Tab-separated table of C-alpha atoms and ligand atoms in Angstrom:
chain	number	residue	atom	x	y	z
C	1	MET	CA	-101.646	64.865	-86.027
C	2	SER	CA	-104.864	63.357	-88.814
C	3	VAL	CA	-107.390	64.142	-90.382
C	4	GLY	CA	-109.210	60.475	-91.055
C	5	ASN	CA	-106.551	58.192	-91.691
C	6	LYS	CA	-105.128	61.459	-93.970
C	7	LEU	CA	-101.859	62.416	-91.726
C	8	GLU	CA	-101.910	66.879	-92.198
C	9	MET	CA	-97.936	67.681	-92.495
C	10	ASP	CA	-97.513	64.519	-94.274
C	11	ARG	CA	-95.363	66.443	-97.542
C	12	TYR	CA	-92.684	68.163	-97.888
C	13	MET	CA	-92.148	71.142	-100.739
C	14	VAL	CA	-88.194	71.119	-102.379
C	15	ARG	CA	-87.340	74.053	-104.347
C	16	GLY	CA	-83.791	72.781	-106.079
C	17	GLY	CA	-81.186	73.818	-107.253
C	18	ASN	CA	-78.714	74.494	-103.809
C	19	PRO	CA	-76.176	71.854	-103.645
C	20	LEU	CA	-75.636	70.762	-100.569
C	21	LYS	CA	-72.792	72.129	-97.987
C	22	GLY	CA	-72.015	72.408	-94.688
C	23	GLU	CA	-71.694	70.152	-91.388
C	24	VAL	CA	-74.003	67.051	-90.871
C	25	VAL	CA	-74.337	65.333	-87.169
C	26	ILE	CA	-75.708	61.597	-87.202
C	27	GLY	CA	-77.696	60.509	-84.899
C	28	GLY	CA	-77.866	56.747	-83.282
C	29	ALA	CA	-78.552	54.434	-85.306
C	30	LYS	CA	-82.164	53.444	-85.883
C	31	ASN	CA	-81.470	49.293	-86.223
C	32	ALA	CA	-79.952	48.959	-83.957
C	33	ALA	CA	-81.965	50.844	-81.195
C	34	LEU	CA	-84.606	49.053	-82.189
C	35	ALA	CA	-83.326	45.818	-81.473
C	36	ILE	CA	-81.483	47.118	-78.347
C	37	LEU	CA	-84.709	49.083	-77.041
C	38	ALA	CA	-86.268	45.215	-77.289
C	39	ALA	CA	-82.862	43.667	-75.529
C	40	ALA	CA	-83.551	45.686	-72.399
C	41	LEU	CA	-86.710	44.158	-71.195
C	42	MET	CA	-84.233	40.919	-70.539
C	43	SER	CA	-82.987	42.578	-67.367
C	44	ASP	CA	-84.953	43.034	-63.537
C	45	GLU	CA	-82.374	46.096	-63.551
C	46	THR	CA	-82.067	49.445	-64.948
C	47	VAL	CA	-80.881	49.845	-68.150
C	48	THR	CA	-79.698	52.965	-69.783
C	49	ILE	CA	-79.728	53.669	-73.324
C	50	GLU	CA	-77.932	56.537	-74.609
C	51	ASN	CA	-77.813	58.088	-78.333
C	52	LEU	CA	-81.100	57.086	-79.102
C	53	PRO	CA	-82.544	58.416	-82.740
C	54	ASP	CA	-86.431	60.532	-81.953
C	55	VAL	CA	-87.802	58.765	-84.561
C	56	ARG	CA	-91.435	57.055	-84.818
C	57	ASP	CA	-90.044	53.629	-84.723
C	58	THR	CA	-88.295	54.027	-82.058
C	59	ASN	CA	-90.931	55.951	-80.384
C	60	VAL	CA	-93.915	52.727	-81.414
C	61	MET	CA	-91.116	51.192	-79.879
C	62	LEU	CA	-91.275	52.601	-76.657
C	63	ASP	CA	-94.615	52.664	-76.252
C	64	ALA	CA	-95.463	48.746	-77.277
C	65	MET	CA	-92.832	47.839	-74.124
C	66	SER	CA	-94.647	50.869	-71.129
C	67	GLU	CA	-97.732	48.797	-72.902
C	68	ILE	CA	-97.087	45.012	-70.919
C	69	GLY	CA	-95.796	46.915	-68.552
C	70	VAL	CA	-91.700	48.058	-68.754
C	71	VAL	CA	-90.602	51.198	-66.784
C	72	ILE	CA	-89.893	53.696	-69.484
C	73	GLU	CA	-87.807	56.902	-68.077
C	74	ARG	CA	-87.768	59.435	-71.078
C	75	VAL	CA	-84.614	61.436	-70.054
C	76	SER	CA	-84.738	63.470	-72.898
C	77	ARG	CA	-85.214	63.754	-76.948
C	78	HIS	CA	-81.371	61.227	-76.626
C	79	LYS	CA	-81.931	59.468	-73.748
C	80	VAL	CA	-83.943	56.637	-72.100
C	81	LYS	CA	-83.873	54.540	-69.080
C	82	ILE	CA	-85.898	51.360	-69.521
C	83	ASN	CA	-87.254	48.548	-66.132
C	84	GLY	CA	-87.665	45.341	-67.386
C	85	ALA	CA	-88.867	43.188	-63.846
C	86	ASN	CA	-92.832	44.788	-63.654
C	87	VAL	CA	-94.078	43.122	-67.170
C	88	ARG	CA	-96.989	42.088	-66.935
C	89	ASN	CA	-97.948	39.891	-69.837
C	90	VAL	CA	-95.420	38.786	-72.802
C	91	ASN	CA	-98.705	39.694	-74.916
C	92	ILE	CA	-98.224	42.429	-77.515
C	93	GLU	CA	-101.255	44.647	-78.821
C	94	TYR	CA	-102.075	44.268	-82.687
C	95	GLU	CA	-102.888	47.750	-82.447
C	96	LEU	CA	-99.597	49.274	-81.709
C	97	ILE	CA	-97.277	47.158	-82.839
C	98	LYS	CA	-97.965	46.749	-86.637
C	99	LYS	CA	-96.427	49.605	-87.877
C	100	ILE	CA	-92.898	48.446	-87.216
C	101	ARG	CA	-91.757	45.610	-88.258
C	102	ALA	CA	-89.021	45.527	-85.816
C	103	SER	CA	-91.609	44.289	-83.177
C	104	TYR	CA	-90.029	40.997	-83.794
C	105	TYR	CA	-87.568	41.709	-81.655
C	106	LEU	CA	-90.067	41.120	-78.819
C	107	ILE	CA	-90.805	38.030	-79.267
C	108	GLY	CA	-86.389	36.886	-78.778
C	109	ALA	CA	-86.064	39.808	-75.806
C	110	LEU	CA	-89.367	38.141	-73.946
C	111	LEU	CA	-88.292	34.334	-75.184
C	112	GLY	CA	-85.624	34.914	-73.824
C	113	LYS	CA	-86.092	36.185	-70.350
C	114	TYR	CA	-89.361	34.317	-69.703
C	115	LYS	CA	-89.925	32.066	-72.117
C	116	GLU	CA	-93.072	32.205	-73.145
C	117	ALA	CA	-93.827	35.474	-76.087
C	118	GLU	CA	-96.698	35.879	-78.033
C	119	VAL	CA	-96.567	39.135	-81.120
C	120	PRO	CA	-98.193	39.791	-83.758
C	121	LEU	CA	-96.599	39.315	-87.060
C	122	PRO	CA	-95.301	42.506	-88.729
C	123	GLY	CA	-97.585	43.547	-91.270
C	124	GLY	CA	-95.791	43.380	-95.780
C	125	CYS	CA	-93.409	45.941	-95.972
C	126	ASN	CA	-93.230	48.428	-98.765
C	127	ILE	CA	-89.944	46.318	-100.374
C	128	GLY	CA	-90.585	42.758	-100.422
C	129	SER	CA	-92.620	40.513	-98.649
C	130	ARG	CA	-90.078	39.980	-95.335
C	131	PRO	CA	-90.445	36.468	-94.026
C	132	ILE	CA	-89.507	35.550	-90.843
C	133	ASP	CA	-89.088	31.169	-91.425
C	134	GLN	CA	-85.050	31.433	-90.246
C	135	HIS	CA	-86.139	33.393	-86.812
C	136	LEU	CA	-88.341	30.088	-86.403
C	137	LYS	CA	-85.686	28.043	-86.946
C	138	GLY	CA	-83.701	29.114	-84.418
C	139	PHE	CA	-86.008	29.976	-82.045
C	140	ARG	CA	-86.501	25.538	-82.450
C	141	ALA	CA	-83.256	24.989	-82.120
C	142	ILE	CA	-83.011	25.765	-79.049
C	143	GLY	CA	-85.976	24.140	-77.594
C	144	ALA	CA	-88.611	26.819	-77.941
C	145	GLU	CA	-92.360	25.842	-80.001
C	146	ALA	CA	-92.055	28.379	-82.482
C	147	ASN	CA	-95.664	29.257	-84.577
C	148	VAL	CA	-97.667	31.288	-86.600
C	149	GLU	CA	-100.859	31.459	-85.889
C	150	ARG	CA	-103.990	33.394	-85.329
C	151	GLY	CA	-101.168	36.665	-87.217
C	152	GLN	CA	-99.812	36.307	-84.287
C	153	ILE	CA	-95.679	35.528	-83.615
C	154	SER	CA	-95.939	33.021	-80.695
C	155	ALA	CA	-92.918	31.138	-79.042
C	156	HIS	CA	-92.883	29.536	-75.607
C	157	ALA	CA	-90.456	26.666	-73.950
C	158	ASP	CA	-90.236	24.938	-70.872
C	159	ARG	CA	-86.545	25.735	-70.780
C	160	LEU	CA	-84.651	27.394	-73.388
C	161	VAL	CA	-80.683	24.715	-74.108
C	162	GLY	CA	-77.876	25.659	-76.508
C	163	ALA	CA	-77.668	24.495	-80.216
C	164	HIS	CA	-76.028	25.238	-83.946
C	165	ILE	CA	-78.234	26.265	-85.764
C	166	TYR	CA	-77.075	27.766	-89.511
C	167	MET	CA	-78.559	30.332	-91.978
C	168	ASP	CA	-80.155	29.306	-94.821
C	169	VAL	CA	-79.925	33.249	-95.644
C	170	VAL	CA	-77.746	35.646	-93.560
C	171	THR	CA	-80.618	37.672	-92.004
C	172	VAL	CA	-79.810	40.932	-89.861
C	173	GLY	CA	-83.713	40.635	-87.601
C	174	ALA	CA	-83.210	36.468	-87.381
C	175	THR	CA	-80.021	36.694	-86.492
C	176	ILE	CA	-80.821	39.422	-83.744
C	177	ASN	CA	-83.027	37.228	-82.274
C	178	VAL	CA	-81.880	34.078	-82.388
C	179	MET	CA	-78.875	35.781	-80.040
C	180	MET	CA	-81.122	37.284	-77.817
C	181	ALA	CA	-82.971	34.566	-76.972
C	182	ALA	CA	-79.373	32.107	-76.544
C	183	CYS	CA	-78.256	34.391	-74.124
C	184	MET	CA	-80.263	33.352	-71.826
C	185	ALA	CA	-80.787	29.919	-72.760
C	186	GLU	CA	-78.446	26.931	-70.955
C	187	GLY	CA	-74.958	25.904	-72.676
C	188	LYS	CA	-73.487	27.181	-75.905
C	189	THR	CA	-74.858	28.802	-79.021
C	190	THR	CA	-73.226	28.281	-82.272
C	191	ILE	CA	-75.288	30.718	-85.160
C	192	GLU	CA	-73.173	29.942	-87.943
C	193	ASN	CA	-73.679	32.127	-91.457
C	194	ALA	CA	-73.889	35.071	-89.334
C	195	ALA	CA	-74.851	38.439	-90.144
C	196	LYS	CA	-72.274	40.585	-89.613
C	197	GLU	CA	-73.917	44.252	-89.775
C	198	PRO	CA	-72.229	46.734	-87.758
C	199	HIS	CA	-75.488	46.734	-85.783
C	200	VAL	CA	-75.641	42.682	-85.401
C	201	VAL	CA	-72.075	43.946	-82.789
C	202	ASP	CA	-73.979	47.221	-81.248
C	203	VAL	CA	-76.420	44.388	-79.870
C	204	ALA	CA	-74.247	41.558	-79.271
C	205	ASN	CA	-71.818	44.658	-77.131
C	206	PHE	CA	-75.382	45.977	-75.745
C	207	LEU	CA	-75.980	42.621	-74.309
C	208	ASN	CA	-72.374	41.577	-73.612
C	209	SER	CA	-72.252	44.808	-70.940
C	210	MET	CA	-75.564	43.094	-69.551
C	211	GLY	CA	-73.714	40.484	-69.032
C	212	ALA	CA	-74.319	37.653	-71.616
C	213	ASP	CA	-71.233	35.644	-72.874
C	214	ILE	CA	-71.442	36.645	-76.563
C	215	LYS	CA	-67.820	35.907	-78.950
C	216	GLY	CA	-68.108	37.213	-82.667
C	217	ALA	CA	-70.825	38.955	-83.804
C	218	GLY	CA	-69.191	40.885	-86.762
C	219	THR	CA	-68.342	37.525	-88.283
C	220	ASP	CA	-69.943	34.423	-89.652
C	221	ILE	CA	-69.932	32.494	-86.879
C	222	ILE	CA	-71.670	33.584	-83.424
C	223	ARG	CA	-70.761	31.849	-80.558
C	224	ILE	CA	-73.308	32.678	-77.012
C	225	HIS	CA	-72.781	30.574	-73.916
C	226	GLY	CA	-75.850	31.629	-72.205
C	227	VAL	CA	-76.066	33.693	-69.027
C	228	GLU	CA	-79.386	33.412	-65.652
C	229	LYS	CA	-79.517	37.071	-65.449
C	230	LEU	CA	-78.964	40.109	-67.313
C	231	HIS	CA	-77.918	42.904	-64.782
C	232	GLY	CA	-78.536	46.862	-65.920
C	233	THR	CA	-75.682	48.662	-67.589
C	234	THR	CA	-76.112	52.346	-69.656
C	235	TYR	CA	-74.927	51.429	-73.467
C	236	SER	CA	-74.873	54.431	-75.935
C	237	ILE	CA	-76.581	53.286	-79.979
C	238	ILE	CA	-72.840	53.681	-82.934
C	239	PRO	CA	-73.862	56.502	-85.071
C	240	ASP	CA	-76.274	55.199	-87.682
C	241	GLN	CA	-74.103	53.686	-91.019
C	242	ILE	CA	-77.149	54.525	-93.324
C	243	GLU	CA	-78.408	57.979	-91.698
C	244	ALA	CA	-74.733	58.544	-92.390
C	245	GLY	CA	-74.991	57.560	-96.305
C	246	THR	CA	-77.632	59.321	-96.789
C	247	PHE	CA	-76.307	62.683	-96.412
C	248	MET	CA	-72.567	61.380	-98.703
C	249	PHE	CA	-74.332	60.719	-101.257
C	250	ALA	CA	-77.235	63.844	-100.874
C	251	ALA	CA	-73.504	65.620	-101.658
C	252	ALA	CA	-73.252	63.848	-104.970
C	253	VAL	CA	-76.815	64.277	-106.127
C	254	THR	CA	-76.316	68.058	-105.293
C	255	ASN	CA	-73.314	68.552	-105.910
C	256	GLY	CA	-72.212	70.316	-102.965
C	257	ASP	CA	-69.887	69.589	-100.198
C	258	ILE	CA	-71.015	67.214	-96.738
C	259	THR	CA	-68.945	67.542	-93.601
C	260	VAL	CA	-70.925	64.350	-92.070
C	261	LYS	CA	-69.517	64.180	-87.986
C	262	ASN	CA	-70.119	61.699	-85.502
C	263	VAL	CA	-69.387	58.613	-87.920
C	264	ILE	CA	-67.218	55.396	-87.711
C	265	PRO	CA	-65.685	55.608	-91.463
C	266	LYS	CA	-64.275	51.402	-91.109
C	267	HIS	CA	-68.973	51.162	-91.568
C	268	LEU	CA	-69.446	53.381	-94.301
C	269	GLU	CA	-66.640	51.733	-96.831
C	270	SER	CA	-69.096	50.563	-99.274
C	271	ILE	CA	-70.474	53.381	-99.380
C	272	SER	CA	-67.279	55.686	-100.098
C	273	ALA	CA	-65.834	53.031	-102.376
C	274	LYS	CA	-68.835	54.239	-104.472
C	275	LEU	CA	-68.451	57.812	-104.036
C	276	ILE	CA	-65.406	57.617	-105.354
C	277	GLU	CA	-66.052	55.622	-108.511
C	278	MET	CA	-68.580	58.131	-109.514
C	279	GLY	CA	-65.726	61.088	-109.149
C	280	CYS	CA	-66.007	61.956	-105.685
C	281	THR	CA	-64.645	63.429	-103.055
C	282	VAL	CA	-64.288	61.237	-99.998
C	283	GLU	CA	-62.033	62.498	-97.097
C	284	GLU	CA	-61.884	59.996	-93.725
C	285	PHE	CA	-61.402	61.430	-89.898
C	286	ASP	CA	-61.519	59.976	-86.466
C	287	ASP	CA	-65.033	60.163	-86.299
C	288	THR	CA	-66.289	62.352	-89.422
C	289	VAL	CA	-66.649	62.010	-92.985
C	290	ARG	CA	-66.264	64.480	-96.097
C	291	VAL	CA	-67.582	64.107	-99.261
C	292	LYS	CA	-67.440	66.748	-102.649
C	293	GLY	CA	-68.927	66.350	-104.810
C	294	THR	CA	-68.148	66.850	-108.921
C	295	ASP	CA	-69.958	68.674	-112.043
C	296	HIS	CA	-69.288	65.140	-113.964
C	297	LEU	CA	-70.618	62.377	-112.388
C	298	LYS	CA	-70.129	58.774	-113.306
C	299	PRO	CA	-71.609	55.546	-113.863
C	300	THR	CA	-70.678	52.479	-112.231
C	301	ASN	CA	-72.694	49.392	-110.941
C	302	ILE	CA	-73.870	48.855	-107.720
C	303	LYS	CA	-74.965	45.448	-106.599
C	304	THR	CA	-76.396	45.185	-102.921
C	305	LEU	CA	-74.752	41.717	-100.338
C	306	PRO	CA	-74.661	41.889	-96.744
C	307	TYR	CA	-72.415	44.044	-94.897
C	308	PRO	CA	-69.592	43.903	-95.805
C	309	GLY	CA	-71.289	45.069	-99.232
C	310	PHE	CA	-73.433	47.868	-100.437
C	311	PRO	CA	-76.301	48.431	-98.217
C	312	THR	CA	-79.563	47.958	-99.155
C	313	ASP	CA	-80.606	50.476	-97.303
C	314	MET	CA	-78.837	52.591	-99.536
C	315	GLN	CA	-79.732	51.399	-102.644
C	316	PRO	CA	-82.625	53.866	-104.080
C	317	GLN	CA	-79.802	56.801	-102.663
C	318	ALA	CA	-77.519	55.587	-105.369
C	319	GLY	CA	-79.830	55.243	-107.921
C	320	VAL	CA	-81.093	58.573	-107.426
C	321	ALA	CA	-76.898	59.794	-107.942
C	322	LEU	CA	-75.963	57.581	-111.683
C	323	ALA	CA	-79.116	59.115	-112.410
C	324	LEU	CA	-77.506	62.236	-113.010
C	325	SER	CA	-74.234	60.319	-113.948
C	326	GLU	CA	-72.635	60.641	-117.395
C	327	GLY	CA	-73.000	57.182	-118.758
C	328	THR	CA	-75.331	53.782	-118.459
C	329	SER	CA	-75.529	52.165	-114.272
C	330	LEU	CA	-76.382	49.125	-113.116
C	331	VAL	CA	-78.287	48.136	-109.812
C	332	THR	CA	-78.661	45.392	-108.607
C	333	GLU	CA	-81.368	44.251	-105.408
C	334	SER	CA	-80.263	41.091	-104.160
C	335	ILE	CA	-81.431	41.722	-100.372
C	336	PHE	CA	-85.515	42.482	-101.255
C	337	GLU	CA	-87.142	42.355	-104.238
C	338	ASN	CA	-89.572	45.035	-104.921
C	339	ARG	CA	-87.180	48.154	-103.836
C	340	PHE	CA	-86.714	50.276	-107.336
C	341	LYS	CA	-90.362	52.007	-106.143
C	342	TYR	CA	-88.274	54.595	-106.831
C	343	VAL	CA	-87.839	54.164	-109.282
C	344	ASP	CA	-90.974	55.569	-110.814
C	345	GLU	CA	-91.236	58.976	-109.112
C	346	ILE	CA	-88.007	59.886	-110.563
C	347	VAL	CA	-88.601	58.813	-113.715
C	348	ARG	CA	-92.047	61.172	-113.786
C	349	MET	CA	-88.952	63.588	-112.452
C	350	GLY	CA	-87.214	63.199	-115.743
C	351	ALA	CA	-84.671	60.151	-114.897
C	352	ASP	CA	-84.453	57.424	-117.425
C	353	VAL	CA	-84.237	53.575	-115.413
C	354	LYS	CA	-85.525	51.354	-117.003
C	355	VAL	CA	-85.983	47.855	-114.134
C	356	GLU	CA	-85.785	44.479	-115.149
C	357	GLY	CA	-86.187	42.103	-112.871
C	358	ASN	CA	-84.067	42.810	-109.841
C	359	THR	CA	-81.722	45.048	-111.948
C	360	ALA	CA	-82.684	48.723	-113.079
C	361	ILE	CA	-80.546	49.993	-115.576
C	362	ILE	CA	-79.863	54.177	-115.377
C	363	THR	CA	-78.656	55.814	-117.682
C	364	GLY	CA	-77.906	59.971	-116.992
C	365	VAL	CA	-79.591	62.548	-117.609
C	366	LYS	CA	-78.506	66.282	-117.320
C	367	GLY	CA	-80.369	67.114	-114.252
C	368	TYR	CA	-84.095	66.443	-112.876
C	369	THR	CA	-87.296	68.854	-112.995
C	370	GLY	CA	-89.399	69.422	-110.395
C	371	ALA	CA	-92.558	67.101	-109.632
C	372	ARG	CA	-95.209	66.002	-107.524
C	373	VAL	CA	-94.255	62.197	-105.727
C	374	SER	CA	-94.954	59.197	-103.203
C	375	SER	CA	-92.578	57.732	-100.481
C	376	PRO	CA	-92.852	54.259	-101.156
C	377	ASP	CA	-90.918	53.090	-97.493
C	378	LEU	CA	-87.754	54.761	-96.552
C	379	ARG	CA	-85.412	54.701	-98.139
C	380	ALA	CA	-86.667	55.233	-101.216
C	381	GLY	CA	-88.630	58.479	-99.440
C	382	ALA	CA	-85.484	59.606	-98.117
C	383	ALA	CA	-83.649	59.386	-102.270
C	384	LEU	CA	-86.229	61.571	-103.584
C	385	VAL	CA	-86.168	64.209	-101.491
C	386	MET	CA	-82.438	64.398	-102.814
C	387	ALA	CA	-83.660	64.206	-106.334
C	388	ALA	CA	-86.124	66.905	-105.374
C	389	LEU	CA	-83.520	69.089	-103.571
C	390	ALA	CA	-81.153	68.743	-107.273
C	391	ALA	CA	-84.363	68.941	-109.524
C	392	ASP	CA	-85.530	72.363	-111.960
C	393	GLY	CA	-87.707	74.222	-109.913
C	394	VAL	CA	-90.496	73.465	-106.698
C	395	SER	CA	-91.272	69.345	-105.799
C	396	ILE	CA	-93.863	68.048	-103.803
C	397	ILE	CA	-93.234	64.342	-101.791
C	398	ASP	CA	-95.885	62.898	-100.529
C	399	ASP	CA	-96.043	60.628	-97.725
C	400	ILE	CA	-93.379	62.016	-95.711
C	401	HIS	CA	-93.979	59.602	-92.136
C	402	PHE	CA	-92.125	56.556	-93.658
C	403	ILE	CA	-89.568	58.638	-93.667
C	404	GLU	CA	-89.878	60.153	-90.197
C	405	ARG	CA	-89.605	56.640	-89.408
C	406	GLY	CA	-86.145	56.301	-89.707
C	407	TYR	CA	-85.032	59.675	-89.988
C	408	GLU	CA	-84.607	62.609	-87.583
C	409	ASP	CA	-84.975	66.637	-87.670
C	410	PHE	CA	-84.421	65.437	-91.487
C	411	GLU	CA	-85.477	68.672	-93.834
C	412	VAL	CA	-84.176	69.872	-90.605
C	413	LYS	CA	-80.645	69.432	-90.806
C	414	ILE	CA	-80.798	69.813	-94.320
C	415	ARG	CA	-81.900	72.921	-94.302
C	416	LYS	CA	-78.556	73.220	-92.272
C	417	LEU	CA	-76.576	72.775	-95.385
C	418	GLY	CA	-79.039	74.925	-97.228
C	419	GLY	CA	-81.573	72.823	-99.273
C	420	ILE	CA	-85.240	74.824	-99.402
C	421	ILE	CA	-87.421	72.447	-98.092
C	422	GLU	CA	-90.183	73.225	-95.427
C	423	LYS	CA	-92.818	69.966	-94.532
C	424	CYS	CA	-96.645	71.292	-95.986
C	425	GLY	CA	-100.130	70.800	-95.166
C	426	GLY	CA	-102.629	71.420	-98.028
C	427	ASP	CA	-101.899	72.941	-101.166
C	428	ILE	CA	-103.064	76.829	-100.132
C	429	ASP	CA	-99.497	76.239	-98.142
C	430	VAL	CA	-97.172	74.957	-101.526
C	431	GLN	CA	-98.931	77.628	-103.489
C	432	LYS	CA	-97.324	80.272	-99.932
C	433	PHE	CA	-94.523	78.858	-100.473
C	434	THR	CA	-93.613	78.552	-104.354
C	435	LEU	CA	-94.328	81.552	-104.450
C	436	LYS	CA	-92.396	82.550	-101.815
C	437	THR	CA	-89.230	80.316	-103.228
C	438	SER	CA	-89.611	81.108	-106.182
C	439	VAL	CA	-86.357	83.240	-107.515
C	440	VAL	CA	-86.025	86.768	-107.738
X	501	EPZ	C1	-83.640	44.531	-91.411
X	501	EPZ	O1	-84.557	44.445	-92.038
X	501	EPZ	C2	-83.485	46.113	-91.288
X	501	EPZ	N1	-84.179	46.506	-90.486
X	501	EPZ	C3	-83.276	46.861	-93.046
X	501	EPZ	O2	-83.632	48.187	-92.702
X	501	EPZ	C4	-81.961	46.366	-93.724
X	501	EPZ	O3	-83.135	46.670	-94.532
X	501	EPZ	C5	-82.065	44.893	-93.773
X	501	EPZ	O4	-82.025	44.638	-91.772
X	501	EPZ	C6	-80.889	43.996	-94.480
X	501	EPZ	O5	-80.066	44.893	-93.745
X	501	EPZ	C7	-83.845	46.459	-89.433
X	501	EPZ	O6	-83.085	46.472	-88.916
X	501	EPZ	C8	-85.479	47.077	-88.408
X	501	EPZ	P1	-83.624	40.631	-92.692
X	501	EPZ	P2	-84.679	42.743	-92.165
X	501	EPZ	O7	-84.059	40.003	-92.214
X	501	EPZ	O8	-84.040	42.127	-90.245
X	501	EPZ	C9	-85.140	37.539	-95.940
X	501	EPZ	C10	-84.713	49.881	-92.539
X	501	EPZ	O9	-84.640	50.811	-94.054
X	501	EPZ	N2	-85.043	36.237	-94.461
X	501	EPZ	O10	-81.275	40.678	-92.768
X	501	EPZ	O11	-85.837	42.324	-92.425
X	501	EPZ	C11	-85.556	38.416	-96.677
X	501	EPZ	O12	-86.331	38.127	-97.537
X	501	EPZ	C12	-84.387	48.984	-93.279
X	501	EPZ	O13	-84.135	50.626	-91.921
X	501	EPZ	C13	-86.183	35.413	-94.868
X	501	EPZ	O14	-85.543	34.238	-95.851
X	501	EPZ	O15	-83.784	42.166	-92.980
X	501	EPZ	C14	-84.344	39.213	-97.170
X	501	EPZ	O16	-84.321	39.037	-98.615
X	501	EPZ	C15	-85.073	48.751	-94.242
X	501	EPZ	N3	-86.433	34.297	-94.105
X	501	EPZ	C16	-83.364	38.634	-96.588
X	501	EPZ	O17	-83.338	37.509	-95.765
X	501	EPZ	C17	-85.641	35.398	-92.711
X	501	EPZ	O18	-86.643	34.987	-92.028
X	501	EPZ	C18	-82.624	39.526	-95.418
X	501	EPZ	O19	-83.286	39.874	-94.720
X	501	EPZ	C19	-85.945	36.486	-92.143
X	501	EPZ	C20	-85.446	37.170	-93.199
């Protein structure tokens, strides 16, 4: 609920000091789910999606789809049936969809199926400018008129005809969006310099399960032969690589021992490699990884890169861990231009970090002290929770709605691992929590 435009219950209270120990089960990948939900409307038959993460962004996407006539049946928290046969218009309302960037996936889906789409331009994000020029380039290449006008992205085509597209930058969103539109174009489309993230592969596999003909997803050249229709399917979304990585790094930050279940270890290789460099122990099993922290975290250098490099969505979590290492580390953010906003917050908790351009120079300290901080964005917010769990004393983390965009039951999962964390509202709650959790 909200009072004015300030959400109540929009903060966590955390008492630090408990190493996180035990098991956590990872949910479906948010960034695969958002594209797959949009793509599901491309069929006139019923599509069943399983292992759907129940997070704010996916729920907003479903609301927007039902607004244009897509029939949504929420079978359970993690399973939904979608039928796009009766889409009545292709113009998505701003109010609904301005909250999530991934609204742009509705363009690729609607353009591919109806040859037209009108979707509000996603708002700027806290991590950078988020251009869409490569999306427009791809749509135009297959024959669409695609422009930004009146705050809307509008695209329409008499025919969509396959083309050879070279992405100027490696972009997950544009790769997926163009792949969606092209899978119902006439003829062959080649996307070169394509993104290779696991969720790009998941979307391609999903579209192929509906009868699309996409080859090469996961490599930098994706080949698509357009089809006239897409049929219904039942599909289960891959586990969330970034939720898994977040809990893996939580073991490092709190010197804990966490068994992360329902993962694909191959998707976590760059994350595991860095944790091992930092002195943690990482054991891999079929669908599980176990991470044990260490009393002596080692410094290391990290540069975020497109997959299979170290993910930009793991950069804040790694920075929070390196701030506790015994030495100096360099973290370079090569994907987004404004992804160090968490640094000011952890400095207030005692970290010693200087940001120069797109590099953070991190000098390890003995520990964090509890403080009141604010989540600048989704992944930075999760990283601040990790810092608070390691801090001496009580921390308050405001604006946790950012975290709830991409993490399901975040505080519940942390409590099950022994973390002392509660969602709360006003200042009275803070006093009660501090008293209740004060060490006897
Ligand atoms: C997706 O964003 C994810 N979001 C992001 O996760 C993730 O950080 C990002 O991919 C990179 O992995 C969703 O999937 C909903 P990009 P996206 O297009 O698609 C530039 C999270 O925390 N670019 O791969 O918007 C862009 O500026 C979120 O879950 C262009 O120049 O990212 C950036 O520098 C945060 N022109 C780089 O490419 C374009 O047309 C990568 O962006 C598009 C992108």
